[in-house]
XYZ file of C-alpha atoms in Angstrom:
622
model
C 237.785 118.717 118.205
C 234.552 116.693 118.234
C 235.709 114.261 115.571
C 239.434 114.152 116.389
C 241.098 111.126 117.932
C 242.946 111.239 121.247
C 246.362 111.894 119.721
C 245.078 114.509 117.286
C 243.184 116.368 120.027
C 246.412 116.623 121.989
C 248.301 117.895 118.962
C 245.625 120.462 118.126
C 245.699 121.691 121.733
C 249.475 121.860 121.554
C 249.368 124.060 118.435
C 246.714 126.405 119.763
C 248.582 126.672 123.057
C 251.707 127.829 121.217
C 249.987 130.366 118.977
C 249.210 128.296 115.887
C 245.980 128.610 113.870
C 243.884 125.672 112.710
C 241.484 125.715 109.772
C 238.776 123.125 109.043
C 239.390 122.827 105.302
C 242.318 123.104 102.923
C 242.879 126.541 101.375
C 246.192 126.929 99.486
C 246.012 130.718 99.761
C 246.285 130.664 103.562
C 247.859 127.312 104.499
C 251.576 127.457 105.268
C 252.135 123.847 106.330
C 250.251 120.537 106.122
C 251.142 118.151 108.948
C 250.131 114.541 108.483
C 251.214 111.146 109.734
C 248.694 109.440 107.444
C 249.410 107.768 104.108
C 248.722 109.378 100.753
C 245.129 108.236 100.293
C 243.572 109.552 103.547
C 245.628 112.729 103.281
C 244.303 113.504 99.782
C 240.787 112.608 100.923
C 240.981 115.128 103.751
C 242.388 117.797 101.441
C 239.815 117.146 98.727
C 242.530 116.601 96.117
C 243.269 113.850 93.622
C 247.052 114.077 93.546
C 249.885 115.386 95.703
C 251.011 117.376 92.651
C 248.068 119.731 93.194
C 249.693 121.052 96.380
C 251.879 124.121 95.633
C 255.618 123.699 96.153
C 255.666 126.443 98.775
C 253.439 124.366 101.093
C 255.443 121.484 102.629
C 253.770 118.280 103.797
C 255.537 117.225 106.972
C 255.053 114.767 109.811
C 254.266 115.739 113.395
C 257.906 115.279 114.384
C 258.712 118.511 112.536
C 256.340 120.519 114.714
C 258.160 119.496 117.903
C 261.625 119.303 116.346
C 262.660 122.449 118.234
C 262.219 120.774 121.579
C 264.081 118.253 123.647
C 267.646 118.441 122.394
C 270.105 121.135 123.485
C 267.757 122.848 125.870
C 267.618 119.970 128.316
C 271.384 119.975 128.771
C 271.252 123.652 129.699
C 268.782 122.880 132.449
C 270.299 119.613 133.683
C 272.167 121.260 136.510
C 269.151 123.099 137.889
C 267.010 121.965 140.748
C 263.997 119.837 139.876
C 261.673 122.645 140.805
C 263.449 125.081 138.500
C 263.383 122.597 135.627
C 259.674 121.961 135.958
C 259.010 125.659 136.210
C 261.043 126.359 133.092
C 259.397 123.577 131.142
C 255.940 124.813 132.083
C 256.492 128.082 130.239
C 255.187 127.933 126.708
C 256.746 131.168 125.516
C 260.312 131.148 124.263
C 262.933 133.279 125.988
C 265.707 135.299 124.425
C 268.125 132.399 124.899
C 265.673 129.949 123.295
C 265.261 131.841 120.018
C 266.078 129.584 117.098
C 264.893 127.453 114.214
C 262.821 124.379 113.746
C 264.276 121.653 111.549
C 264.183 122.017 107.789
C 260.974 120.541 106.441
C 262.732 118.047 104.152
C 264.035 116.188 107.223
C 260.437 115.408 108.178
C 258.786 115.131 104.762
C 255.591 113.068 104.920
C 255.897 111.935 101.290
C 259.165 111.257 99.408
C 257.871 112.909 96.202
C 257.368 116.197 98.083
C 260.671 116.218 99.948
C 261.761 119.430 98.189
C 258.631 121.389 99.086
C 259.029 124.343 101.446
C 262.149 126.262 102.362
C 265.417 124.917 101.018
C 268.456 124.164 103.144
C 270.627 125.275 100.200
C 269.600 128.913 100.595
C 271.935 130.304 103.223
C 270.343 132.744 105.614
C 266.833 132.086 104.296
C 265.559 130.155 107.327
C 262.836 131.779 109.359
C 263.234 132.123 113.095
C 260.598 131.197 115.628
C 259.140 134.270 117.333
C 261.369 135.072 120.226
C 259.086 136.785 122.674
C 255.895 135.494 121.155
C 254.668 131.994 120.830
C 256.163 128.901 119.284
C 254.001 128.261 116.247
C 253.195 124.906 114.790
C 250.457 123.198 112.881
C 248.846 119.808 112.909
C 245.934 118.187 111.223
C 243.236 115.872 112.396
C 244.012 112.784 110.376
C 240.292 112.132 110.442
C 239.590 115.219 108.382
C 240.684 118.452 110.146
C 243.880 119.743 108.601
C 245.676 122.642 110.139
C 247.677 125.701 109.413
C 249.837 128.176 111.213
C 249.052 131.817 111.184
C 252.203 133.831 110.783
C 254.231 130.753 111.653
C 257.638 132.363 111.176
C 258.992 135.841 111.084
C 262.146 136.950 109.310
C 264.372 138.409 112.011
C 267.520 138.527 109.930
C 269.444 141.769 109.766
C 271.970 142.981 107.278
C 274.817 141.687 109.442
C 273.255 138.222 109.575
C 272.861 137.857 105.806
C 276.178 136.069 105.425
C 275.786 133.758 108.409
C 274.009 130.418 108.071
C 271.139 130.143 110.527
C 272.059 128.297 113.691
C 269.771 125.498 114.862
C 268.758 126.248 118.431
C 266.308 124.029 120.222
C 264.074 124.388 123.235
C 263.814 122.260 126.370
C 261.306 119.422 126.241
C 257.752 120.245 127.222
C 255.541 117.309 128.235
C 252.602 116.965 125.844
C 249.282 116.320 127.547
C 246.229 115.109 125.715
C 243.659 117.204 127.576
C 241.753 119.939 125.676
C 242.449 123.556 126.541
C 240.704 124.734 129.647
C 240.766 121.325 131.336
C 242.982 120.726 134.310
C 245.603 118.016 134.070
C 245.527 115.244 136.618
C 249.087 114.131 135.836
C 251.063 113.592 138.999
C 254.820 114.080 138.821
C 257.224 112.107 140.948
C 259.431 114.254 143.147
C 262.849 112.769 143.836
C 263.019 114.685 147.089
C 259.742 113.178 148.228
C 260.037 109.696 146.753
C 258.014 108.166 149.533
C 254.911 110.094 148.483
C 253.065 108.221 145.763
C 250.007 109.760 144.156
C 246.993 107.466 144.109
C 244.980 106.969 140.909
C 241.498 108.315 140.726
C 238.830 105.796 141.619
C 236.600 106.074 138.565
C 235.384 102.733 137.271
C 236.066 103.277 133.569
C 239.714 103.330 132.675
C 240.163 106.321 130.309
C 243.447 104.879 129.075
C 242.043 101.635 127.682
C 242.471 102.807 124.101
C 246.222 102.936 124.448
C 246.324 99.425 125.902
C 244.870 98.297 122.583
C 247.412 100.256 120.540
C 250.355 98.947 122.552
C 249.036 95.397 122.367
C 248.506 95.708 118.620
C 252.121 96.829 118.179
C 253.274 93.842 120.215
C 251.190 91.406 118.181
C 252.489 92.830 114.894
C 256.083 92.619 116.108
C 255.654 89.037 117.267
C 253.902 87.814 114.139
C 255.852 89.698 111.453
C 259.117 90.555 113.162
C 258.537 94.265 112.509
C 260.063 97.063 114.562
C 258.175 99.829 116.289
C 256.444 102.480 114.231
C 254.975 105.823 115.220
C 251.286 106.016 115.935
C 248.924 107.532 113.400
C 245.199 107.920 113.054
C 243.649 105.415 110.675
C 241.538 106.097 107.623
C 238.547 104.452 109.243
C 238.226 107.456 111.549
C 236.432 109.312 108.739
C 233.398 107.061 108.960
C 233.142 106.727 112.732
C 230.357 108.386 114.653
C 231.495 111.053 117.107
C 232.183 109.777 120.594
C 233.900 111.044 123.691
C 237.536 109.989 123.311
C 239.635 108.485 126.063
C 242.636 110.537 126.971
C 246.246 109.743 127.735
C 248.646 106.844 127.454
C 248.572 103.515 129.260
C 251.694 104.481 131.175
C 250.147 107.760 132.416
C 248.021 106.043 134.999
C 248.649 103.315 137.507
C 246.932 100.047 136.760
C 243.873 99.507 138.967
C 244.331 96.858 141.621
C 243.600 93.397 140.304
C 240.223 92.068 141.374
C 238.342 88.880 140.723
C 236.980 89.005 137.187
C 233.267 88.189 137.000
C 233.611 87.180 133.331
C 236.626 84.908 133.783
C 234.863 81.916 132.200
C 234.340 83.900 128.992
C 237.904 85.188 129.020
C 239.395 81.707 129.362
C 237.546 80.438 126.283
C 238.475 83.483 124.203
C 242.119 83.170 125.308
C 242.117 79.526 124.238
C 240.765 80.520 120.840
C 243.298 83.356 120.538
C 246.205 80.998 121.241
C 245.027 78.722 118.421
C 245.087 81.635 115.979
C 248.582 82.629 117.183
C 249.936 79.326 115.880
C 248.869 80.124 112.331
C 250.777 82.147 109.770
C 247.860 83.793 107.953
C 247.282 87.532 107.905
C 243.643 87.044 108.927
C 244.724 85.052 111.963
C 247.110 87.810 112.997
C 244.297 90.333 113.036
C 242.013 87.915 114.894
C 244.674 87.698 117.604
C 244.646 91.496 117.837
C 240.840 91.583 117.952
C 240.570 88.951 120.685
C 243.298 90.529 122.804
C 241.450 93.848 122.597
C 238.191 92.170 123.592
C 239.769 90.224 126.469
C 241.231 93.407 127.924
C 237.801 95.081 127.787
C 236.152 92.103 129.482
C 238.702 92.125 132.316
C 237.771 95.726 133.106
C 234.017 95.230 132.753
C 232.604 95.302 136.305
C 229.404 93.283 135.769
C 228.555 89.776 134.684
C 227.457 89.897 131.052
C 223.865 88.704 130.624
C 222.748 89.651 127.109
C 223.934 90.058 123.536
C 223.259 93.793 123.548
C 225.196 94.232 126.760
C 228.191 92.399 125.300
C 227.978 94.442 122.093
C 227.915 97.693 124.072
C 231.386 97.048 125.507
C 234.066 98.990 123.663
C 236.294 96.453 121.901
C 233.622 93.779 121.427
C 232.270 93.349 117.910
C 229.139 91.592 116.724
C 230.807 88.242 115.974
C 232.629 88.219 119.281
C 229.436 89.141 121.112
C 227.755 86.064 119.606
C 230.654 83.911 120.800
C 230.271 85.395 124.276
C 226.592 84.466 124.333
C 227.433 80.923 123.214
C 229.864 80.599 126.109
C 227.290 81.954 128.572
C 224.518 79.660 127.317
C 226.484 76.441 126.746
C 229.703 76.846 128.740
C 231.674 76.020 125.601
C 232.706 77.504 122.251
C 232.382 75.377 119.140
C 234.874 77.550 117.246
C 237.662 76.210 119.466
C 237.045 72.691 118.214
C 236.993 73.928 114.631
C 240.326 75.765 114.996
C 242.010 73.074 117.096
C 243.306 71.096 114.144
C 246.206 68.640 114.233
C 248.608 71.127 112.694
C 247.816 73.851 115.245
C 248.234 71.514 118.216
C 251.519 70.138 116.876
C 252.905 73.593 116.070
C 252.023 74.907 119.541
C 253.714 71.837 121.023
C 256.896 72.313 118.989
C 257.133 76.018 119.838
C 257.549 75.019 123.473
C 261.051 73.814 122.540
C 263.577 76.560 123.283
C 264.938 77.973 120.014
C 261.945 76.917 117.887
C 259.652 79.499 116.300
C 256.563 79.196 114.134
C 258.447 78.835 110.870
C 260.566 75.924 112.120
C 257.548 74.342 113.812
C 255.589 74.492 110.522
C 258.548 72.986 108.663
C 258.751 70.083 111.125
C 255.019 69.472 110.804
C 255.295 69.442 107.017
C 258.078 66.831 107.385
C 255.663 64.514 109.189
C 256.375 65.267 112.854
C 253.360 65.255 115.177
C 254.762 64.608 118.685
C 257.889 65.264 120.723
C 258.836 61.645 120.209
C 258.808 62.301 116.458
C 261.230 65.165 117.069
C 263.483 62.951 119.193
C 263.428 60.304 116.431
C 264.290 62.976 113.807
C 261.276 61.932 111.747
C 261.357 63.268 108.202
C 265.101 63.885 108.402
C 264.771 67.045 110.523
C 267.838 68.450 112.265
C 268.105 70.135 115.653
C 270.695 72.653 116.807
C 272.554 72.154 120.084
C 270.287 74.707 121.779
C 267.145 73.001 120.470
C 268.474 69.679 121.788
C 268.718 71.221 125.253
C 265.241 72.714 124.898
C 263.821 69.321 123.929
C 265.581 67.499 126.763
C 264.312 69.909 129.447
C 260.972 70.600 127.734
C 258.730 70.144 130.785
C 260.964 72.117 133.162
C 261.305 75.091 130.817
C 257.571 75.297 130.066
C 256.532 75.033 133.716
C 256.330 78.397 135.496
C 258.310 78.473 138.726
C 256.935 79.739 142.044
C 258.187 83.138 143.143
C 259.916 81.542 146.130
C 262.011 79.343 143.840
C 263.168 82.304 141.732
C 264.073 84.186 144.911
C 266.079 81.293 146.328
C 268.116 80.947 143.108
C 268.794 84.677 143.050
C 269.895 84.586 146.698
C 272.484 81.957 145.715
C 273.788 83.951 142.752
C 274.038 87.371 144.400
C 276.627 86.507 147.087
C 278.761 84.595 144.581
C 278.815 87.628 142.306
C 279.657 89.930 145.183
C 282.779 88.021 146.284
C 284.361 88.086 142.826
C 285.936 91.518 143.241
C 287.489 90.474 146.530
C 289.809 88.068 144.729
C 288.823 84.880 146.559
C 290.014 81.753 144.795
C 288.910 79.166 147.375
C 285.707 77.162 146.957
C 282.512 79.160 147.050
C 280.602 78.998 150.313
C 276.924 79.241 149.482
C 275.999 80.370 152.962
C 275.043 84.048 152.625
C 276.194 84.933 156.119
C 279.668 83.562 155.414
C 280.047 85.491 152.147
C 278.594 88.731 153.482
C 281.937 89.682 155.051
C 283.591 89.618 151.644
C 281.046 91.618 149.662
C 282.102 94.196 147.121
C 279.807 96.946 148.252
C 280.017 98.657 144.850
C 278.762 95.760 142.778
C 275.082 96.113 141.799
C 273.093 92.892 141.249
C 269.316 92.984 140.964
C 266.510 90.755 139.731
C 264.094 92.058 137.097
C 261.240 90.776 134.971
C 258.000 89.404 136.385
C 259.662 88.802 139.779
C 260.293 92.529 140.221
C 256.689 93.212 139.190
C 255.574 91.057 142.117
C 254.107 88.169 140.127
C 253.320 84.953 141.999
C 255.007 82.827 139.305
C 257.867 83.507 136.911
C 258.645 82.131 133.455
C 262.368 82.765 133.860
C 264.888 84.694 135.955
C 266.332 88.010 134.701
C 269.380 89.322 136.560
C 271.034 92.718 136.082
C 274.750 93.168 136.820
C 276.597 96.498 136.796
C 279.029 98.538 138.871
C 279.644 102.238 139.594
C 282.817 103.643 138.073
C 283.681 106.301 140.645
C 286.803 104.358 141.699
C 287.896 103.723 138.108
C 286.817 100.060 138.129
C 284.055 98.586 135.976
C 282.428 95.166 135.726
C 284.251 94.413 132.444
C 285.639 90.894 132.470
C 283.518 89.835 135.434
C 280.954 87.673 133.617
C 283.241 84.729 132.609
C 284.406 84.290 136.199
C 280.858 84.562 137.496
C 279.628 81.923 135.047
C 282.503 79.592 135.915
C 281.745 79.817 139.637
C 278.004 79.325 139.098
C 278.750 76.221 137.029
C 281.133 74.966 139.734
C 278.410 75.466 142.329
C 276.021 73.497 140.058
C 273.629 76.437 139.877
C 274.137 76.906 136.145
C 273.652 73.674 134.227
C 273.429 74.555 130.504
C 274.600 77.443 128.318
C 272.097 78.535 125.669
C 273.748 81.737 124.392
C 277.171 83.183 125.214
C 278.377 86.744 124.429
C 280.797 87.159 121.530
C 283.054 89.557 123.450
C 283.298 89.057 127.215
C 285.350 92.235 127.614
C 282.429 94.504 126.687
C 280.349 96.326 129.281
C 277.052 95.347 127.650
C 276.620 91.566 127.685
C 273.777 89.077 127.635
C 274.022 85.475 128.789
C 271.195 82.928 128.453
C 271.192 79.527 130.094
C 269.513 77.052 132.410
C 269.883 77.052 136.195
C 268.595 75.087 139.174
C 268.792 74.918 142.904
C 271.694 72.626 143.989
C 269.494 69.912 145.381
C 268.183 66.558 144.080
C 265.252 66.589 141.669
C 265.291 70.408 141.321
C 263.864 71.639 138.027
C 265.961 73.397 135.402
C 264.869 77.022 134.882
C 265.606 79.627 132.234
C 267.951 82.424 133.311
C 269.229 85.580 131.618
C 272.164 87.536 133.052
C 272.445 91.059 131.631
C 275.486 93.278 132.130
C 275.001 96.985 131.417
C 276.985 100.193 131.860
C 276.457 101.926 135.186
C 275.189 105.019 133.388
C 272.445 102.994 131.651
C 271.210 101.043 134.673
C 267.950 102.991 135.083
C 266.864 102.523 131.468
C 267.814 98.820 131.631
C 265.797 98.313 134.816
C 262.787 99.999 133.240
C 263.049 98.000 130.012
C 263.666 94.555 131.512
C 261.106 94.988 134.301
C 258.216 95.495 131.877
C 255.593 94.515 131.345
C 255.725 94.661 127.540
C 252.472 96.648 127.174
C 253.704 99.255 129.660
C 257.073 99.467 127.885
C 255.450 99.962 124.488
C 253.195 102.689 125.865
C 256.256 104.466 127.287
C 258.022 104.268 123.920
C 254.910 105.501 122.101
C 254.650 108.549 124.350
C 258.377 109.205 123.978
C 257.983 109.173 120.177
C 255.035 111.574 120.300
C 257.097 113.961 122.429
C 260.002 113.815 119.984
C 262.163 111.379 121.968
C 263.307 107.806 121.480
C 263.367 105.317 124.356
C 265.148 101.967 124.526
C 267.020 99.803 127.043
C 270.002 102.177 127.007
C 268.208 105.425 127.728
C 265.928 108.257 126.658
C 267.258 110.041 123.560
C 266.429 113.536 122.313
C 267.175 115.069 118.909
C 266.513 111.864 116.977
C 266.262 112.468 113.207
C 264.504 109.828 111.105
C 264.625 109.186 107.384
C 261.464 110.775 105.873
C 261.294 107.903 103.359
C 261.421 105.244 106.085
C 260.588 106.311 109.623
C 262.194 103.164 111.008
C 265.629 104.345 109.877
C 267.405 106.858 112.103
C 269.623 109.398 110.368
C 270.787 110.702 113.728
C 270.466 108.732 116.958
C 270.370 111.934 119.016
C 271.812 112.227 122.510
C 270.883 110.618 125.832
C 269.053 112.934 128.222
C 268.155 110.325 130.881
C 269.379 106.803 131.639
C 270.781 106.518 135.177
C 267.482 106.253 137.059
C 263.951 105.203 136.219
C 262.590 108.257 138.047
C 264.453 110.616 135.694
C 262.914 109.003 132.612
C 259.425 109.078 134.130
C 259.798 112.753 135.046
C 260.967 113.924 131.623
C 258.144 112.049 129.864
C 255.604 113.458 132.316
C 254.596 109.996 133.546
C 253.660 109.706 137.239
C 256.017 107.465 139.167
C 254.895 103.875 139.471
C 256.438 101.084 141.470
C 257.225 97.917 139.463
C 254.103 96.107 140.713
C 251.973 99.020 139.433
C 253.229 98.624 135.831
C 251.263 95.479 135.046
C 249.165 96.051 131.904
C 249.107 92.647 130.223
């Protein structure tokens, strides 16, 4: 426990809580399972082996998802009709009941290494599966990826009788149990949102050090990797470097498990601004080293924002978690001179031009680099098509309205545009064909009370300025009517009212329930600026998941998805899924998408994941 990371401590607690046994070193005579999310090299190092072939075939090497594969699928549906109090009470019980008796997944579905996919029990042997102890404890094993591998003592017990010999074992799963990352014996401070008492919001503890800072860094690192390499999300795992780290008290929990402290004036803002400027310069480059520098600076900037005192010395800067020696020297240079020479070194012509070009809607780093290599240096060069470059129709629009699109709009402007769109959308179901009256009081009499139109994004999070406007459109289906076919008419009327000015992306099939429109809009008045707008249509059943996803912020969303993955779920803009099966050879590939267990309300998703309810303005992590 002393050397384990946050995630591994939680997993070790989880195993001990459910009757599993952990051992500090690998012993093939007693180990029944090896659970690892690490790659081959650190796994072999922890086992003290040279090759995976040295592990006997009867000992499977599986990922953590196998340990919790018995939870979160069929069991939740059984409990869905119960009162919230009954559900929470049922979930809090660790021991399985008679109705919950069943099997974990076959190990090959969660094999950690493709070459050992056949290790362990075989799915081809009918009736050979071992049942989880019915009245006892659910057994599982996990390993500290920093060196403590685990086992399960008497993990399974053969309950088959003579009459069951000819029947294939039935896969029965248990209801989801929220996984906390607090060692045994410690009380959990997690506050659950009660739908019956939605007005009561639990306040965060007022300790100065945020114990969740480590997960900010992980979520931000995932975001940076996705932005720079176009990669999809991957499950968390402890890194090999953990073996050489000195023991320290780990931070516990996920970023989403605690409300963000109220924003206060940062005493080190001058340092942060210089480091942010340097980070943006590295973002424009394609190199692998630059990608990791972006991650390093973002981690450091987050730590500096939370540091309560003005930094005065090199040692003080170095003592802050997330600040390395090189960064500490840069901090001292900023303090002593008010400037950072590295910015001038990195601010080369190519970086400035590429950052400039990426401000054009529809232009990414690759295209910006290509234009620079063709001789373009300014927006005028782009307009003149210097070097024979070509622009798409969307890029032409982005170039024409470059200043408007890259200028953040005041919150009041976003609200006024939304207040023009909402009444127009509401009158559509009433069948009015006459000219649209933009006066809200005149259109209020003709509202379709069932139509749901809301604004999301940074506006919903309470930000003072917005980069664009995100609007959600859906409709309940209790009367047999949906919003299908509504979007084309809405767009036509918004164009007629001169609110929409340019179309950037149109849906392929307007008859679908899930649609996404991107365009430019403005207030219908002279000299109003053109602003980016996204209109998203979703199914009524998925409205809660869509609100959660498109409200953000991105760090909070990634932390929610990380916790969902650790608990055996999958979370996206459509809902929270249980029973997801992934390809053991490539964890990004889903063999089975599972089934939705929550999607209609944000509160339902928060409750199942064990995350305390947070209003949109409390979800700011970036």
